[in-house]
mmCIF file of N, CA, C and O in Angstrom:
data_model
loop_
_atom_site.group_PDB
_atom_site.id
_atom_site.type_symbol
_atom_site.label_atom_id
_atom_site.label_comp_id
_atom_site.label_asym_id
_atom_site.label_seq_id
_atom_site.Cartn_x
_atom_site.Cartn_y
_atom_site.Cartn_z
ATOM 1 N N MET A 1 -31.401 95.829 139.137
ATOM 2 C CA MET A 1 -32.826 95.747 139.348
ATOM 3 C C MET A 1 -33.348 94.382 138.924
ATOM 4 O O MET A 1 -33.007 93.887 137.875
ATOM 5 N N ASP A 2 -34.212 93.839 139.724
ATOM 6 C CA ASP A 2 -34.867 92.580 139.411
ATOM 7 C C ASP A 2 -36.299 92.887 138.993
ATOM 8 O O ASP A 2 -37.145 93.200 139.814
ATOM 9 N N TRP A 3 -36.586 92.815 137.680
ATOM 10 C CA TRP A 3 -37.883 93.255 137.167
ATOM 11 C C TRP A 3 -38.912 92.144 137.037
ATOM 12 O O TRP A 3 -40.050 92.393 136.683
ATOM 13 N N ASN A 4 -38.605 90.902 137.265
ATOM 14 C CA ASN A 4 -39.582 89.818 137.227
ATOM 15 C C ASN A 4 -40.453 89.895 135.970
ATOM 16 O O ASN A 4 -41.665 90.009 136.024
ATOM 17 N N LEU A 5 -39.806 89.866 134.802
ATOM 18 C CA LEU A 5 -40.501 90.017 133.530
ATOM 19 C C LEU A 5 -41.139 88.722 133.072
ATOM 20 O O LEU A 5 -40.642 87.642 133.351
ATOM 21 N N LYS A 6 -42.235 88.846 132.332
ATOM 22 C CA LYS A 6 -42.876 87.708 131.706
ATOM 23 C C LYS A 6 -43.091 88.047 130.243
ATOM 24 O O LYS A 6 -43.699 89.064 129.925
ATOM 25 N N ILE A 7 -42.600 87.206 129.359
ATOM 26 C CA ILE A 7 -42.778 87.415 127.931
ATOM 27 C C ILE A 7 -44.035 86.684 127.495
ATOM 28 O O ILE A 7 -44.230 85.510 127.785
ATOM 29 N N THR A 8 -44.916 87.420 126.818
ATOM 30 C CA THR A 8 -46.165 86.855 126.332
ATOM 31 C C THR A 8 -46.179 86.941 124.821
ATOM 32 O O THR A 8 -45.919 88.005 124.260
ATOM 33 N N ASP A 9 -46.463 85.841 124.158
ATOM 34 C CA ASP A 9 -46.526 85.818 122.699
ATOM 35 C C ASP A 9 -47.726 86.637 122.245
ATOM 36 O O ASP A 9 -48.859 86.351 122.601
ATOM 37 N N MET A 10 -47.461 87.679 121.475
ATOM 38 C CA MET A 10 -48.527 88.545 120.995
ATOM 39 C C MET A 10 -48.736 88.302 119.508
ATOM 40 O O MET A 10 -47.946 88.717 118.684
ATOM 41 N N ILE A 11 -49.801 87.631 119.183
ATOM 42 C CA ILE A 11 -50.170 87.412 117.798
ATOM 43 C C ILE A 11 -50.844 88.689 117.321
ATOM 44 O O ILE A 11 -51.529 89.349 118.076
ATOM 45 N N GLY A 12 -50.654 89.039 116.055
ATOM 46 C CA GLY A 12 -51.299 90.240 115.534
ATOM 47 C C GLY A 12 -52.784 90.255 115.864
ATOM 48 O O GLY A 12 -53.487 89.287 115.606
ATOM 49 N N ASP A 13 -53.230 91.332 116.466
ATOM 50 C CA ASP A 13 -54.628 91.428 116.869
ATOM 51 C C ASP A 13 -55.523 91.710 115.676
ATOM 52 O O ASP A 13 -55.103 92.239 114.664
ATOM 53 N N MET A 14 -56.762 91.386 115.849
ATOM 54 C CA MET A 14 -57.769 91.654 114.839
ATOM 55 C C MET A 14 -58.057 93.158 114.820
ATOM 56 O O MET A 14 -57.906 93.831 115.844
ATOM 57 N N PRO A 15 -58.499 93.693 113.696
ATOM 58 C CA PRO A 15 -58.842 95.124 113.642
ATOM 59 C C PRO A 15 -59.872 95.531 114.695
ATOM 60 O O PRO A 15 -59.837 96.648 115.199
ATOM 61 N N GLU A 16 -60.758 94.620 115.065
ATOM 62 C CA GLU A 16 -61.757 94.930 116.075
ATOM 63 C C GLU A 16 -61.121 95.269 117.426
ATOM 64 O O GLU A 16 -61.636 96.097 118.171
ATOM 65 N N HIS A 17 -60.007 94.627 117.731
ATOM 66 C CA HIS A 17 -59.265 94.897 118.968
ATOM 67 C C HIS A 17 -58.829 96.355 118.989
ATOM 68 O O HIS A 17 -59.058 97.077 119.969
ATOM 69 N N SER A 18 -58.226 96.802 117.915
ATOM 70 C CA SER A 18 -57.776 98.192 117.826
ATOM 71 C C SER A 18 -58.947 99.161 117.815
ATOM 72 O O SER A 18 -58.871 100.245 118.392
ATOM 73 N N THR A 19 -60.021 98.787 117.172
ATOM 74 C CA THR A 19 -61.200 99.649 117.112
ATOM 75 C C THR A 19 -61.752 99.914 118.503
ATOM 76 O O THR A 19 -62.117 101.048 118.836
ATOM 77 N N VAL A 20 -61.810 98.896 119.347
ATOM 78 C CA VAL A 20 -62.299 99.073 120.722
ATOM 79 C C VAL A 20 -61.403 100.051 121.468
ATOM 80 O O VAL A 20 -61.894 100.967 122.152
ATOM 81 N N ILE A 21 -60.093 99.902 121.341
ATOM 82 C CA ILE A 21 -59.148 100.792 122.030
ATOM 83 C C ILE A 21 -59.308 102.229 121.543
ATOM 84 O O ILE A 21 -59.424 103.167 122.340
ATOM 85 N N VAL A 22 -59.340 102.426 120.230
ATOM 86 C CA VAL A 22 -59.454 103.768 119.650
ATOM 87 C C VAL A 22 -60.765 104.425 120.081
ATOM 88 O O VAL A 22 -60.783 105.600 120.457
ATOM 89 N N ASN A 23 -61.858 103.693 120.039
ATOM 90 C CA ASN A 23 -63.147 104.259 120.440
ATOM 91 C C ASN A 23 -63.159 104.649 121.910
ATOM 92 O O ASN A 23 -63.682 105.695 122.292
ATOM 93 N N PHE A 24 -62.579 103.819 122.762
ATOM 94 C CA PHE A 24 -62.510 104.126 124.184
ATOM 95 C C PHE A 24 -61.680 105.387 124.430
ATOM 96 O O PHE A 24 -62.113 106.303 125.136
ATOM 97 N N VAL A 25 -60.484 105.448 123.845
ATOM 98 C CA VAL A 25 -59.605 106.599 124.039
ATOM 99 C C VAL A 25 -60.283 107.880 123.555
ATOM 100 O O VAL A 25 -60.244 108.913 124.228
ATOM 101 N N ALA A 26 -60.938 107.820 122.388
ATOM 102 C CA ALA A 26 -61.618 109.003 121.859
ATOM 103 C C ALA A 26 -62.735 109.468 122.789
ATOM 104 O O ALA A 26 -62.883 110.666 123.056
ATOM 105 N N ALA A 27 -63.530 108.553 123.301
ATOM 106 C CA ALA A 27 -64.642 108.912 124.185
ATOM 107 C C ALA A 27 -64.149 109.492 125.506
ATOM 108 O O ALA A 27 -64.680 110.495 126.001
ATOM 109 N N ILE A 28 -63.141 108.894 126.075
ATOM 110 C CA ILE A 28 -62.636 109.345 127.374
ATOM 111 C C ILE A 28 -61.845 110.637 127.245
ATOM 112 O O ILE A 28 -61.933 111.516 128.107
ATOM 113 N N ARG A 29 -61.101 110.793 126.171
ATOM 114 C CA ARG A 29 -60.318 112.028 125.974
ATOM 115 C C ARG A 29 -61.233 113.242 126.077
ATOM 116 O O ARG A 29 -60.903 114.228 126.722
ATOM 117 N N HIS A 30 -62.376 113.162 125.445
ATOM 118 C CA HIS A 30 -63.328 114.278 125.482
ATOM 119 C C HIS A 30 -63.805 114.536 126.915
ATOM 120 O O HIS A 30 -63.930 115.682 127.337
ATOM 121 N N GLN A 31 -64.057 113.486 127.675
ATOM 122 C CA GLN A 31 -64.534 113.638 129.050
ATOM 123 C C GLN A 31 -63.473 114.195 129.989
ATOM 124 O O GLN A 31 -63.786 114.808 131.006
ATOM 125 N N LEU A 32 -62.204 113.988 129.671
ATOM 126 C CA LEU A 32 -61.099 114.467 130.516
ATOM 127 C C LEU A 32 -60.543 115.809 130.050
ATOM 128 O O LEU A 32 -59.506 116.256 130.543
ATOM 129 N N LYS A 33 -61.220 116.455 129.133
ATOM 130 C CA LYS A 33 -60.739 117.682 128.489
ATOM 131 C C LYS A 33 -60.248 118.731 129.485
ATOM 132 O O LYS A 33 -59.203 119.321 129.297
ATOM 133 N N ASN A 34 -60.970 118.995 130.539
ATOM 134 C CA ASN A 34 -60.597 120.021 131.516
ATOM 135 C C ASN A 34 -60.041 119.422 132.796
ATOM 136 O O ASN A 34 -60.176 119.993 133.868
ATOM 137 N N SER A 35 -59.401 118.286 132.681
ATOM 138 C CA SER A 35 -58.886 117.551 133.830
ATOM 139 C C SER A 35 -57.360 117.525 133.794
ATOM 140 O O SER A 35 -56.743 117.799 132.765
ATOM 141 N N THR A 36 -56.757 117.164 134.908
ATOM 142 C CA THR A 36 -55.308 116.948 134.936
ATOM 143 C C THR A 36 -54.962 115.516 134.552
ATOM 144 O O THR A 36 -53.796 115.144 134.532
ATOM 145 N N CYS A 37 -55.978 114.721 134.256
ATOM 146 C CA CYS A 37 -55.785 113.322 133.871
ATOM 147 C C CYS A 37 -55.725 113.196 132.348
ATOM 148 O O CYS A 37 -56.320 113.997 131.628
ATOM 149 N N TYR A 38 -55.019 112.177 131.883
ATOM 150 C CA TYR A 38 -54.898 111.900 130.456
ATOM 151 C C TYR A 38 -55.201 110.439 130.185
ATOM 152 O O TYR A 38 -54.895 109.576 131.000
ATOM 153 N N VAL A 39 -55.763 110.173 129.021
ATOM 154 C CA VAL A 39 -56.013 108.805 128.588
ATOM 155 C C VAL A 39 -54.957 108.452 127.544
ATOM 156 O O VAL A 39 -54.611 109.283 126.698
ATOM 157 N N TYR A 40 -54.435 107.237 127.641
ATOM 158 C CA TYR A 40 -53.380 106.776 126.739
ATOM 159 C C TYR A 40 -53.774 105.456 126.104
ATOM 160 O O TYR A 40 -54.447 104.635 126.729
ATOM 161 N N SER A 41 -53.303 105.256 124.882
ATOM 162 C CA SER A 41 -53.524 103.964 124.228
ATOM 163 C C SER A 41 -52.393 103.020 124.587
ATOM 164 O O SER A 41 -51.616 103.288 125.493
ATOM 165 N N ASP A 42 -52.272 101.941 123.857
ATOM 166 C CA ASP A 42 -51.428 100.812 124.248
ATOM 167 C C ASP A 42 -49.927 100.954 124.034
ATOM 168 O O ASP A 42 -49.231 99.964 124.005
ATOM 169 N N ASN A 43 -49.374 102.138 123.938
ATOM 170 C CA ASN A 43 -47.923 102.250 123.803
ATOM 171 C C ASN A 43 -47.253 102.823 125.050
ATOM 172 O O ASN A 43 -46.104 103.211 125.013
ATOM 173 N N ILE A 44 -47.963 102.845 126.162
ATOM 174 C CA ILE A 44 -47.444 103.393 127.413
ATOM 175 C C ILE A 44 -47.091 102.256 128.370
ATOM 176 O O ILE A 44 -47.851 101.318 128.541
ATOM 177 N N GLN A 45 -45.913 102.375 128.991
ATOM 178 C CA GLN A 45 -45.467 101.384 129.975
ATOM 179 C C GLN A 45 -45.596 101.969 131.375
ATOM 180 O O GLN A 45 -45.370 103.163 131.576
ATOM 181 N N TYR A 46 -45.921 101.101 132.324
ATOM 182 C CA TYR A 46 -45.951 101.474 133.733
ATOM 183 C C TYR A 46 -44.955 100.598 134.473
ATOM 184 O O TYR A 46 -45.050 99.385 134.444
ATOM 185 N N HIS A 47 -43.991 101.238 135.132
ATOM 186 C CA HIS A 47 -42.995 100.546 135.954
ATOM 187 C C HIS A 47 -43.315 100.920 137.404
ATOM 188 O O HIS A 47 -43.339 102.100 137.746
ATOM 189 N N PHE A 48 -43.561 99.938 138.239
ATOM 190 C CA PHE A 48 -43.898 100.214 139.633
ATOM 191 C C PHE A 48 -43.626 98.980 140.467
ATOM 192 O O PHE A 48 -43.289 97.929 139.954
ATOM 193 N N GLN A 49 -43.772 99.123 141.782
ATOM 194 C CA GLN A 49 -43.607 98.001 142.695
ATOM 195 C C GLN A 49 -44.971 97.520 143.157
ATOM 196 O O GLN A 49 -45.836 98.329 143.497
ATOM 197 N N ASP A 50 -45.138 96.203 143.185
ATOM 198 C CA ASP A 50 -46.399 95.646 143.685
ATOM 199 C C ASP A 50 -46.387 95.658 145.206
ATOM 200 O O ASP A 50 -45.443 96.144 145.841
ATOM 201 N N SER A 51 -47.435 95.139 145.809
ATOM 202 C CA SER A 51 -47.568 95.192 147.269
ATOM 203 C C SER A 51 -46.493 94.391 148.006
ATOM 204 O O SER A 51 -46.259 94.608 149.184
ATOM 205 N N GLN A 52 -45.823 93.454 147.310
ATOM 206 C CA GLN A 52 -44.725 92.692 147.923
ATOM 207 C C GLN A 52 -43.366 93.328 147.650
ATOM 208 O O GLN A 52 -42.333 92.777 148.015
ATOM 209 N N GLY A 53 -43.336 94.477 146.975
ATOM 210 C CA GLY A 53 -42.079 95.159 146.693
ATOM 211 C C GLY A 53 -41.377 94.688 145.432
ATOM 212 O O GLY A 53 -40.242 95.071 145.184
ATOM 213 N N ASN A 54 -42.048 93.857 144.628
ATOM 214 C CA ASN A 54 -41.455 93.384 143.377
ATOM 215 C C ASN A 54 -41.643 94.419 142.273
ATOM 216 O O ASN A 54 -42.717 95.009 142.156
ATOM 217 N N ASN A 55 -40.608 94.646 141.471
ATOM 218 C CA ASN A 55 -40.709 95.565 140.348
ATOM 219 C C ASN A 55 -41.552 94.938 139.247
ATOM 220 O O ASN A 55 -41.358 93.775 138.902
ATOM 221 N N LYS A 56 -42.488 95.707 138.706
ATOM 222 C CA LYS A 56 -43.398 95.217 137.680
ATOM 223 C C LYS A 56 -43.452 96.190 136.514
ATOM 224 O O LYS A 56 -43.260 97.393 136.688
ATOM 225 N N ILE A 57 -43.743 95.653 135.345
ATOM 226 C CA ILE A 57 -43.962 96.453 134.142
ATOM 227 C C ILE A 57 -45.254 95.958 133.506
ATOM 228 O O ILE A 57 -45.430 94.757 133.322
ATOM 229 N N ILE A 58 -46.158 96.891 133.193
ATOM 230 C CA ILE A 58 -47.341 96.527 132.438
ATOM 231 C C ILE A 58 -47.504 97.498 131.283
ATOM 232 O O ILE A 58 -47.081 98.651 131.357
ATOM 233 N N ILE A 59 -48.108 97.010 130.222
ATOM 234 C CA ILE A 59 -48.460 97.828 129.064
ATOM 235 C C ILE A 59 -49.931 97.554 128.780
ATOM 236 O O ILE A 59 -50.271 96.619 128.061
ATOM 237 N N PRO A 60 -50.820 98.346 129.370
ATOM 238 C CA PRO A 60 -52.253 98.104 129.167
ATOM 239 C C PRO A 60 -52.708 98.540 127.783
ATOM 240 O O PRO A 60 -52.055 99.355 127.127
ATOM 241 N N ASP A 61 -53.851 98.015 127.350
ATOM 242 C CA ASP A 61 -54.420 98.437 126.069
ATOM 243 C C ASP A 61 -54.800 99.911 126.115
ATOM 244 O O ASP A 61 -54.646 100.623 125.124
ATOM 245 N N ALA A 62 -55.303 100.370 127.222
ATOM 246 C CA ALA A 62 -55.606 101.789 127.434
ATOM 247 C C ALA A 62 -55.492 102.058 128.930
ATOM 248 O O ALA A 62 -55.671 101.158 129.743
ATOM 249 N N SER A 63 -55.159 103.292 129.273
ATOM 250 C CA SER A 63 -55.017 103.636 130.683
ATOM 251 C C SER A 63 -55.325 105.109 130.895
ATOM 252 O O SER A 63 -55.281 105.906 129.959
ATOM 253 N N ILE A 64 -55.619 105.439 132.136
ATOM 254 C CA ILE A 64 -55.807 106.825 132.542
ATOM 255 C C ILE A 64 -54.818 107.095 133.659
ATOM 256 O O ILE A 64 -54.725 106.325 134.618
ATOM 257 N N ASN A 65 -54.067 108.187 133.529
ATOM 258 C CA ASN A 65 -53.095 108.553 134.544
ATOM 259 C C ASN A 65 -53.266 110.032 134.867
ATOM 260 O O ASN A 65 -53.375 110.852 133.965
ATOM 261 N N CYS A 66 -53.281 110.345 136.133
ATOM 262 C CA CYS A 66 -53.449 111.724 136.592
ATOM 263 C C CYS A 66 -52.164 112.284 137.183
ATOM 264 O O CYS A 66 -52.118 113.436 137.592
ATOM 265 N N ARG A 67 -51.129 111.481 137.234
ATOM 266 C CA ARG A 67 -49.849 111.897 137.821
ATOM 267 C C ARG A 67 -48.795 111.967 136.727
ATOM 268 O O ARG A 67 -47.862 111.175 136.690
ATOM 269 N N THR A 68 -48.935 112.929 135.850
ATOM 270 C CA THR A 68 -48.077 112.993 134.662
ATOM 271 C C THR A 68 -46.632 113.380 134.983
ATOM 272 O O THR A 68 -45.765 113.203 134.146
ATOM 273 N N LYS A 69 -46.357 113.857 136.178
ATOM 274 C CA LYS A 69 -44.965 114.172 136.531
ATOM 275 C C LYS A 69 -44.128 112.912 136.718
ATOM 276 O O LYS A 69 -42.915 112.969 136.755
ATOM 277 N N SER A 70 -44.781 111.763 136.825
ATOM 278 C CA SER A 70 -44.049 110.505 136.973
ATOM 279 C C SER A 70 -43.698 109.913 135.607
ATOM 280 O O SER A 70 -43.238 108.797 135.519
ATOM 281 N N ARG A 71 -43.896 110.682 134.531
ATOM 282 C CA ARG A 71 -43.669 110.200 133.170
ATOM 283 C C ARG A 71 -42.264 110.532 132.685
ATOM 284 O O ARG A 71 -41.766 111.638 132.876
ATOM 285 N N HIS A 72 -41.628 109.545 132.057
ATOM 286 C CA HIS A 72 -40.321 109.706 131.420
ATOM 287 C C HIS A 72 -40.430 109.077 130.036
ATOM 288 O O HIS A 72 -40.374 107.855 129.910
ATOM 289 N N GLY A 73 -40.630 109.894 128.989
ATOM 290 C CA GLY A 73 -40.874 109.357 127.646
ATOM 291 C C GLY A 73 -42.214 108.655 127.633
ATOM 292 O O GLY A 73 -43.229 109.231 128.004
ATOM 293 N N ASN A 74 -42.219 107.383 127.233
ATOM 294 C CA ASN A 74 -43.472 106.621 127.231
ATOM 295 C C ASN A 74 -43.591 105.726 128.464
ATOM 296 O O ASN A 74 -44.373 104.796 128.486
ATOM 297 N N ILE A 75 -42.817 106.027 129.507
ATOM 298 C CA ILE A 75 -42.803 105.218 130.736
ATOM 299 C C ILE A 75 -43.275 106.053 131.919
ATOM 300 O O ILE A 75 -42.802 107.168 132.135
ATOM 301 N N PHE A 76 -44.224 105.496 132.673
ATOM 302 C CA PHE A 76 -44.641 106.077 133.946
ATOM 303 C C PHE A 76 -44.043 105.235 135.056
ATOM 304 O O PHE A 76 -43.926 104.024 134.933
ATOM 305 N N THR A 77 -43.697 105.887 136.159
ATOM 306 C CA THR A 77 -43.096 105.165 137.289
ATOM 307 C C THR A 77 -44.079 105.033 138.450
ATOM 308 O O THR A 77 -43.698 105.065 139.608
ATOM 309 N N ASP A 78 -45.333 104.908 138.119
ATOM 310 C CA ASP A 78 -46.359 104.644 139.126
ATOM 311 C C ASP A 78 -47.475 103.839 138.476
ATOM 312 O O ASP A 78 -47.473 103.630 137.270
ATOM 313 N N ALA A 79 -48.396 103.393 139.272
ATOM 314 C CA ALA A 79 -49.528 102.632 138.731
ATOM 315 C C ALA A 79 -50.554 103.598 138.153
ATOM 316 O O ALA A 79 -50.762 104.678 138.697
ATOM 317 N N PRO A 80 -51.199 103.226 137.061
ATOM 318 C CA PRO A 80 -52.228 104.088 136.481
ATOM 319 C C PRO A 80 -53.476 104.142 137.363
ATOM 320 O O PRO A 80 -53.712 103.263 138.181
ATOM 321 N N ARG A 81 -54.285 105.155 137.168
ATOM 322 C CA ARG A 81 -55.564 105.289 137.890
ATOM 323 C C ARG A 81 -56.567 104.262 137.387
ATOM 324 O O ARG A 81 -57.379 103.739 138.127
ATOM 325 N N PHE A 82 -56.518 103.988 136.068
ATOM 326 C CA PHE A 82 -57.471 103.081 135.440
ATOM 327 C C PHE A 82 -56.758 102.325 134.326
ATOM 328 O O PHE A 82 -55.918 102.883 133.625
ATOM 329 N N VAL A 83 -57.090 101.042 134.160
ATOM 330 C CA VAL A 83 -56.526 100.202 133.098
ATOM 331 C C VAL A 83 -57.667 99.505 132.378
ATOM 332 O O VAL A 83 -58.590 99.004 133.009
ATOM 333 N N MET A 84 -57.575 99.475 131.045
ATOM 334 C CA MET A 84 -58.535 98.729 130.245
ATOM 335 C C MET A 84 -57.778 97.710 129.408
ATOM 336 O O MET A 84 -56.765 98.039 128.788
ATOM 337 N N GLU A 85 -58.229 96.487 129.436
ATOM 338 C CA GLU A 85 -57.675 95.426 128.603
ATOM 339 C C GLU A 85 -58.766 94.907 127.681
ATOM 340 O O GLU A 85 -59.870 94.625 128.126
ATOM 341 N N VAL A 86 -58.451 94.805 126.404
ATOM 342 C CA VAL A 86 -59.342 94.171 125.442
ATOM 343 C C VAL A 86 -58.879 92.731 125.343
ATOM 344 O O VAL A 86 -57.754 92.467 124.930
ATOM 345 N N LEU A 87 -59.713 91.807 125.759
ATOM 346 C CA LEU A 87 -59.300 90.411 125.817
ATOM 347 C C LEU A 87 -59.190 89.806 124.425
ATOM 348 O O LEU A 87 -60.006 90.063 123.550
ATOM 349 N N SER A 88 -58.139 89.020 124.261
ATOM 350 C CA SER A 88 -57.952 88.252 123.032
ATOM 351 C C SER A 88 -57.545 86.843 123.449
ATOM 352 O O SER A 88 -57.039 86.638 124.556
ATOM 353 N N PRO A 89 -57.760 85.862 122.589
ATOM 354 C CA PRO A 89 -57.440 84.482 122.971
ATOM 355 C C PRO A 89 -55.986 84.291 123.417
ATOM 356 O O PRO A 89 -55.725 83.517 124.332
ATOM 357 N N SER A 90 -55.059 85.015 122.817
ATOM 358 C CA SER A 90 -53.647 84.799 123.141
ATOM 359 C C SER A 90 -53.236 85.398 124.486
ATOM 360 O O SER A 90 -52.240 84.978 125.070
ATOM 361 N N THR A 91 -53.965 86.380 125.009
ATOM 362 C CA THR A 91 -53.559 87.034 126.255
ATOM 363 C C THR A 91 -54.604 86.990 127.361
ATOM 364 O O THR A 91 -54.352 87.488 128.450
ATOM 365 N N GLU A 92 -55.765 86.399 127.114
ATOM 366 C CA GLU A 92 -56.859 86.442 128.086
ATOM 367 C C GLU A 92 -56.457 85.885 129.446
ATOM 368 O O GLU A 92 -56.731 86.498 130.485
ATOM 369 N N LYS A 93 -55.797 84.750 129.473
ATOM 370 C CA LYS A 93 -55.435 84.135 130.753
ATOM 371 C C LYS A 93 -54.529 85.063 131.561
ATOM 372 O O LYS A 93 -54.768 85.300 132.747
ATOM 373 N N TYR A 94 -53.494 85.595 130.933
ATOM 374 C CA TYR A 94 -52.573 86.517 131.617
ATOM 375 C C TYR A 94 -53.305 87.787 132.058
ATOM 376 O O TYR A 94 -53.131 88.248 133.191
ATOM 377 N N ASP A 95 -54.136 88.360 131.171
ATOM 378 C CA ASP A 95 -54.864 89.591 131.496
ATOM 379 C C ASP A 95 -55.810 89.388 132.672
ATOM 380 O O ASP A 95 -55.972 90.269 133.515
ATOM 381 N N ARG A 96 -56.459 88.229 132.754
ATOM 382 C CA ARG A 96 -57.439 87.971 133.817
ATOM 383 C C ARG A 96 -56.797 87.521 135.130
ATOM 384 O O ARG A 96 -57.468 87.509 136.164
ATOM 385 N N THR A 97 -55.546 87.111 135.107
ATOM 386 C CA THR A 97 -54.914 86.603 136.328
ATOM 387 C C THR A 97 -53.787 87.534 136.781
ATOM 388 O O THR A 97 -54.029 88.481 137.519
ATOM 389 N N GLU A 98 -52.572 87.264 136.344
ATOM 390 C CA GLU A 98 -51.405 88.019 136.825
ATOM 391 C C GLU A 98 -51.530 89.527 136.633
ATOM 392 O O GLU A 98 -51.277 90.293 137.550
ATOM 393 N N LYS A 99 -51.900 89.942 135.443
ATOM 394 C CA LYS A 99 -51.974 91.368 135.154
ATOM 395 C C LYS A 99 -53.050 92.046 136.002
ATOM 396 O O LYS A 99 -52.850 93.128 136.517
ATOM 397 N N MET A 100 -54.191 91.386 136.155
ATOM 398 C CA MET A 100 -55.275 91.965 136.951
ATOM 399 C C MET A 100 -54.893 92.074 138.418
ATOM 400 O O MET A 100 -55.275 93.027 139.100
ATOM 401 N N GLN A 101 -54.107 91.153 138.919
ATOM 402 C CA GLN A 101 -53.741 91.141 140.338
ATOM 403 C C GLN A 101 -52.701 92.182 140.703
ATOM 404 O O GLN A 101 -52.404 92.362 141.881
ATOM 405 N N LEU A 102 -52.142 92.886 139.736
ATOM 406 C CA LEU A 102 -51.124 93.890 140.029
ATOM 407 C C LEU A 102 -51.694 95.150 140.676
ATOM 408 O O LEU A 102 -50.957 95.972 141.177
ATOM 409 N N SER A 103 -52.998 95.293 140.658
ATOM 410 C CA SER A 103 -53.601 96.505 141.234
ATOM 411 C C SER A 103 -53.462 96.558 142.735
ATOM 412 O O SER A 103 -53.261 95.630 143.411
#
């Protein structure tokens, strides 16, 4: 498999970064209570093919997925329904360009 990986230097995030993620997940979890969709924090990977057929991996800060049968451990084999990124100086360029274009 050719996964076309990109390594991004992740400097320890500020507590505010985590607070935004936790607050979002908590708020959305309640709204999805009677749904087949689930909200996940930043430890979930998505492996899928982009529109050109290239294999991609993303780990969003938070995501919503309604196709839980595509899950294997902490890996989904499809694109999420929704992705949230909390921008930080070390990842903003990647988050706003390459990562955003994977949709």
